[in-house]
Amino acid sequence: MLNDRDKARRIGVRGQRFFAESIRYWYAGGPPPQIGDLSADEQIAAFKKDEETLVAKLGESNIPVSNVHTGGYHFDEDAYGTVEQAIRYVDRLFKAGADEILFLVQMGTVPHEATMETIHNIGEHLIPHFKGKKATLAGYRHYFR
């Protein structure tokens, strides 16, 4: 969550792709992760190609494809962006029943400065936005502390 939406998206998508490729490398014998600093759209295009390859391999093995296999290849427009986008994203998660959210801030290629700006924005804007608000989560009333 950065003040610059485009920079946040580029850094965040790159980090997510690196994270997914690292898992594939270490646990499935895939190629080493790519670290090229592409635009967010170029990273997403490469990610979609990776997803298509995975779906094809699963199909060759007669394994039904589900969100368990492809969920990590999907991006929410608000997941990497500004404070306002993060508030919308967290609000949707709460409405879907989440009662705790873990921010994976430092994925692979995310620079230290972006990590620190994100942590600052969480403390300065996101937490105060939700603090004291009442939400109904899975049938329970919960106050955000």
mmCIF file of C-alpha atoms in Angstrom:
data_model
loop_
_atom_site.group_PDB
_atom_site.id
_atom_site.type_symbol
_atom_site.label_atom_id
_atom_site.label_comp_id
_atom_site.label_asym_id
_atom_site.label_seq_id
_atom_site.Cartn_x
_atom_site.Cartn_y
_atom_site.Cartn_z
ATOM 1 C CA MET A 1 0.000 0.000 0.000
ATOM 2 C CA LEU A 2 1.861 2.975 -1.323
ATOM 3 C CA ASN A 3 0.908 6.552 -2.063
ATOM 4 C CA ASP A 4 1.685 5.903 -5.755
ATOM 5 C CA ARG A 5 -0.872 3.406 -7.117
ATOM 6 C CA ASP A 6 1.072 2.417 -10.230
ATOM 7 C CA LYS A 7 4.289 1.858 -8.291
ATOM 8 C CA ALA A 8 2.429 -0.214 -5.677
ATOM 9 C CA ARG A 9 0.836 -2.358 -8.385
ATOM 10 C CA ARG A 10 4.149 -2.910 -10.208
ATOM 11 C CA ILE A 11 6.000 -3.841 -7.011
ATOM 12 C CA GLY A 12 3.163 -5.920 -5.562
ATOM 13 C CA VAL A 13 2.451 -7.998 -8.661
ATOM 14 C CA ARG A 14 6.172 -8.575 -9.157
ATOM 15 C CA GLY A 15 6.479 -9.768 -5.549
ATOM 16 C CA GLN A 16 3.475 -12.082 -5.888
ATOM 17 C CA ARG A 17 4.851 -13.568 -9.095
ATOM 18 C CA PHE A 18 8.290 -14.092 -7.539
ATOM 19 C CA PHE A 19 6.676 -15.768 -4.519
ATOM 20 C CA ALA A 20 4.634 -18.156 -6.706
ATOM 21 C CA GLU A 21 7.601 -18.963 -8.936
ATOM 22 C CA SER A 22 9.777 -19.629 -5.889
ATOM 23 C CA ILE A 23 7.272 -22.155 -4.574
ATOM 24 C CA ARG A 24 7.138 -23.840 -7.975
ATOM 25 C CA TYR A 25 10.948 -23.897 -8.138
ATOM 26 C CA TRP A 26 11.550 -25.290 -4.646
ATOM 27 C CA TYR A 27 8.617 -27.698 -4.452
ATOM 28 C CA ALA A 28 7.834 -28.709 -8.019
ATOM 29 C CA GLY A 29 11.185 -28.569 -9.813
ATOM 30 C CA GLY A 30 10.230 -25.566 -11.936
ATOM 31 C CA PRO A 31 12.658 -23.013 -13.338
ATOM 32 C CA PRO A 32 14.227 -20.419 -11.018
ATOM 33 C CA PRO A 33 12.018 -17.391 -10.329
ATOM 34 C CA GLN A 34 12.286 -14.405 -12.641
ATOM 35 C CA ILE A 35 13.316 -11.101 -11.108
ATOM 36 C CA GLY A 36 12.905 -8.785 -14.101
ATOM 37 C CA ASP A 37 11.389 -5.420 -13.221
ATOM 38 C CA LEU A 38 8.544 -5.479 -15.729
ATOM 39 C CA SER A 39 5.448 -3.321 -15.652
ATOM 40 C CA ALA A 40 2.458 -4.672 -13.707
ATOM 41 C CA ASP A 41 0.657 -5.497 -16.962
ATOM 42 C CA GLU A 42 3.696 -7.415 -18.263
ATOM 43 C CA GLN A 43 3.970 -9.313 -14.955
ATOM 44 C CA ILE A 44 0.260 -10.206 -15.082
ATOM 45 C CA ALA A 45 0.586 -11.385 -18.696
ATOM 46 C CA ALA A 46 3.509 -13.634 -17.720
ATOM 47 C CA PHE A 47 1.551 -14.893 -14.716
ATOM 48 C CA LYS A 48 -1.456 -15.732 -16.932
ATOM 49 C CA LYS A 49 0.854 -17.690 -19.236
ATOM 50 C CA ASP A 50 2.166 -19.614 -16.199
ATOM 51 C CA GLU A 51 -1.430 -20.353 -15.164
ATOM 52 C CA GLU A 52 -2.272 -21.633 -18.657
ATOM 53 C CA THR A 53 0.773 -23.923 -18.541
ATOM 54 C CA LEU A 54 -0.287 -25.281 -15.148
ATOM 55 C CA VAL A 55 -3.875 -25.881 -16.304
ATOM 56 C CA ALA A 56 -2.589 -27.716 -19.386
ATOM 57 C CA LYS A 57 -0.309 -29.949 -17.266
ATOM 58 C CA LEU A 58 -3.151 -30.747 -14.881
ATOM 59 C CA GLY A 59 -5.358 -31.587 -17.842
ATOM 60 C CA GLU A 60 -2.720 -33.937 -19.280
ATOM 61 C CA SER A 61 -2.734 -35.768 -15.943
ATOM 62 C CA ASN A 62 -6.563 -35.829 -15.758
ATOM 63 C CA ILE A 63 -6.506 -33.731 -12.583
ATOM 64 C CA PRO A 64 -9.591 -31.516 -12.239
ATOM 65 C CA VAL A 65 -8.613 -27.861 -12.108
ATOM 66 C CA SER A 66 -9.951 -25.849 -9.181
ATOM 67 C CA ASN A 67 -9.274 -22.587 -7.386
ATOM 68 C CA VAL A 68 -6.865 -24.526 -5.161
ATOM 69 C CA HIS A 69 -4.568 -24.797 -8.189
ATOM 70 C CA THR A 70 -5.164 -21.404 -9.802
ATOM 71 C CA GLY A 71 -6.098 -19.074 -6.923
ATOM 72 C CA GLY A 72 -2.571 -17.718 -6.582
ATOM 73 C CA TYR A 73 -2.671 -16.506 -10.175
ATOM 74 C CA HIS A 74 -5.554 -14.096 -9.608
ATOM 75 C CA PHE A 75 -5.220 -10.433 -8.749
ATOM 76 C CA ASP A 76 -7.649 -8.128 -7.033
ATOM 77 C CA GLU A 77 -7.392 -4.603 -8.400
ATOM 78 C CA ASP A 78 -7.351 -3.216 -4.850
ATOM 79 C CA ALA A 79 -4.786 -5.670 -3.403
ATOM 80 C CA TYR A 80 -1.837 -3.554 -4.542
ATOM 81 C CA GLY A 81 -2.459 0.142 -4.509
ATOM 82 C CA THR A 82 -3.245 3.156 -2.368
ATOM 83 C CA VAL A 83 -4.655 3.482 1.130
ATOM 84 C CA GLU A 84 -8.163 3.954 -0.294
ATOM 85 C CA GLN A 85 -7.836 0.755 -2.324
ATOM 86 C CA ALA A 86 -6.557 -1.143 0.716
ATOM 87 C CA ILE A 87 -9.542 0.034 2.768
ATOM 88 C CA ARG A 88 -11.924 -1.246 0.072
ATOM 89 C CA TYR A 89 -10.062 -4.555 -0.092
ATOM 90 C CA VAL A 90 -10.009 -5.101 3.673
ATOM 91 C CA ASP A 91 -13.674 -4.113 3.906
ATOM 92 C CA ARG A 92 -14.563 -6.790 1.316
ATOM 93 C CA LEU A 93 -12.554 -9.363 3.253
ATOM 94 C CA PHE A 94 -14.419 -8.520 6.468
ATOM 95 C CA LYS A 95 -17.772 -8.685 4.679
ATOM 96 C CA ALA A 96 -16.779 -12.112 3.344
ATOM 97 C CA GLY A 97 -16.249 -13.331 6.912
ATOM 98 C CA ALA A 98 -12.582 -12.693 7.659
ATOM 99 C CA ASP A 99 -11.929 -11.833 11.278
ATOM 100 C CA GLU A 100 -8.159 -11.479 10.966
ATOM 101 C CA ILE A 101 -6.036 -10.295 8.075
ATOM 102 C CA LEU A 102 -2.355 -10.960 7.591
ATOM 103 C CA PHE A 103 -0.563 -8.507 5.346
ATOM 104 C CA LEU A 104 2.187 -10.271 3.439
ATOM 105 C CA VAL A 105 4.208 -7.123 2.969
ATOM 106 C CA GLN A 106 7.681 -8.390 2.115
ATOM 107 C CA MET A 107 7.444 -10.901 -0.750
ATOM 108 C CA GLY A 108 10.720 -11.710 -2.503
ATOM 109 C CA THR A 109 11.451 -8.663 -4.589
ATOM 110 C CA VAL A 110 9.607 -5.965 -2.607
ATOM 111 C CA PRO A 111 12.118 -3.214 -1.748
ATOM 112 C CA HIS A 112 12.661 -2.244 1.880
ATOM 113 C CA GLU A 113 11.386 1.301 1.272
ATOM 114 C CA ALA A 114 8.063 -0.021 -0.087
ATOM 115 C CA THR A 115 7.745 -2.373 2.878
ATOM 116 C CA MET A 116 8.307 0.478 5.330
ATOM 117 C CA GLU A 117 5.862 2.806 3.540
ATOM 118 C CA THR A 118 3.245 0.046 3.606
ATOM 119 C CA ILE A 119 3.741 -0.610 7.319
ATOM 120 C CA HIS A 120 3.488 3.141 7.962
ATOM 121 C CA ASN A 121 0.258 3.395 5.943
ATOM 122 C CA ILE A 122 -1.258 0.409 7.755
ATOM 123 C CA GLY A 123 -0.591 2.033 11.125
ATOM 124 C CA GLU A 124 -1.391 5.593 10.106
ATOM 125 C CA HIS A 125 -4.495 5.030 7.963
ATOM 126 C CA LEU A 126 -5.826 1.474 7.710
ATOM 127 C CA ILE A 127 -5.977 0.503 11.386
ATOM 128 C CA PRO A 128 -7.489 3.843 12.472
ATOM 129 C CA HIS A 129 -10.111 3.536 9.703
ATOM 130 C CA PHE A 130 -11.399 0.234 11.103
ATOM 131 C CA LYS A 131 -10.715 0.840 14.804
ATOM 132 C CA GLY A 132 -13.889 0.808 16.885
ATOM 133 C CA LYS A 133 -16.139 -0.189 13.985
ATOM 134 C CA LYS A 134 -18.607 -2.950 14.589
ATOM 135 C CA ALA A 135 -18.885 -5.754 12.074
ATOM 136 C CA THR A 136 -20.867 -8.944 11.873
ATOM 137 C CA LEU A 137 -18.530 -11.763 11.011
ATOM 138 C CA ALA A 138 -19.920 -15.254 10.502
ATOM 139 C CA GLY A 139 -22.796 -14.544 12.883
ATOM 140 C CA TYR A 140 -20.695 -12.935 15.623
ATOM 141 C CA ARG A 141 -20.483 -9.298 16.564
ATOM 142 C CA HIS A 142 -16.929 -8.090 16.622
ATOM 143 C CA TYR A 143 -15.379 -4.744 17.444
ATOM 144 C CA PHE A 144 -12.100 -3.871 15.791
ATOM 145 C CA ARG A 145 -9.572 -2.905 18.425
#
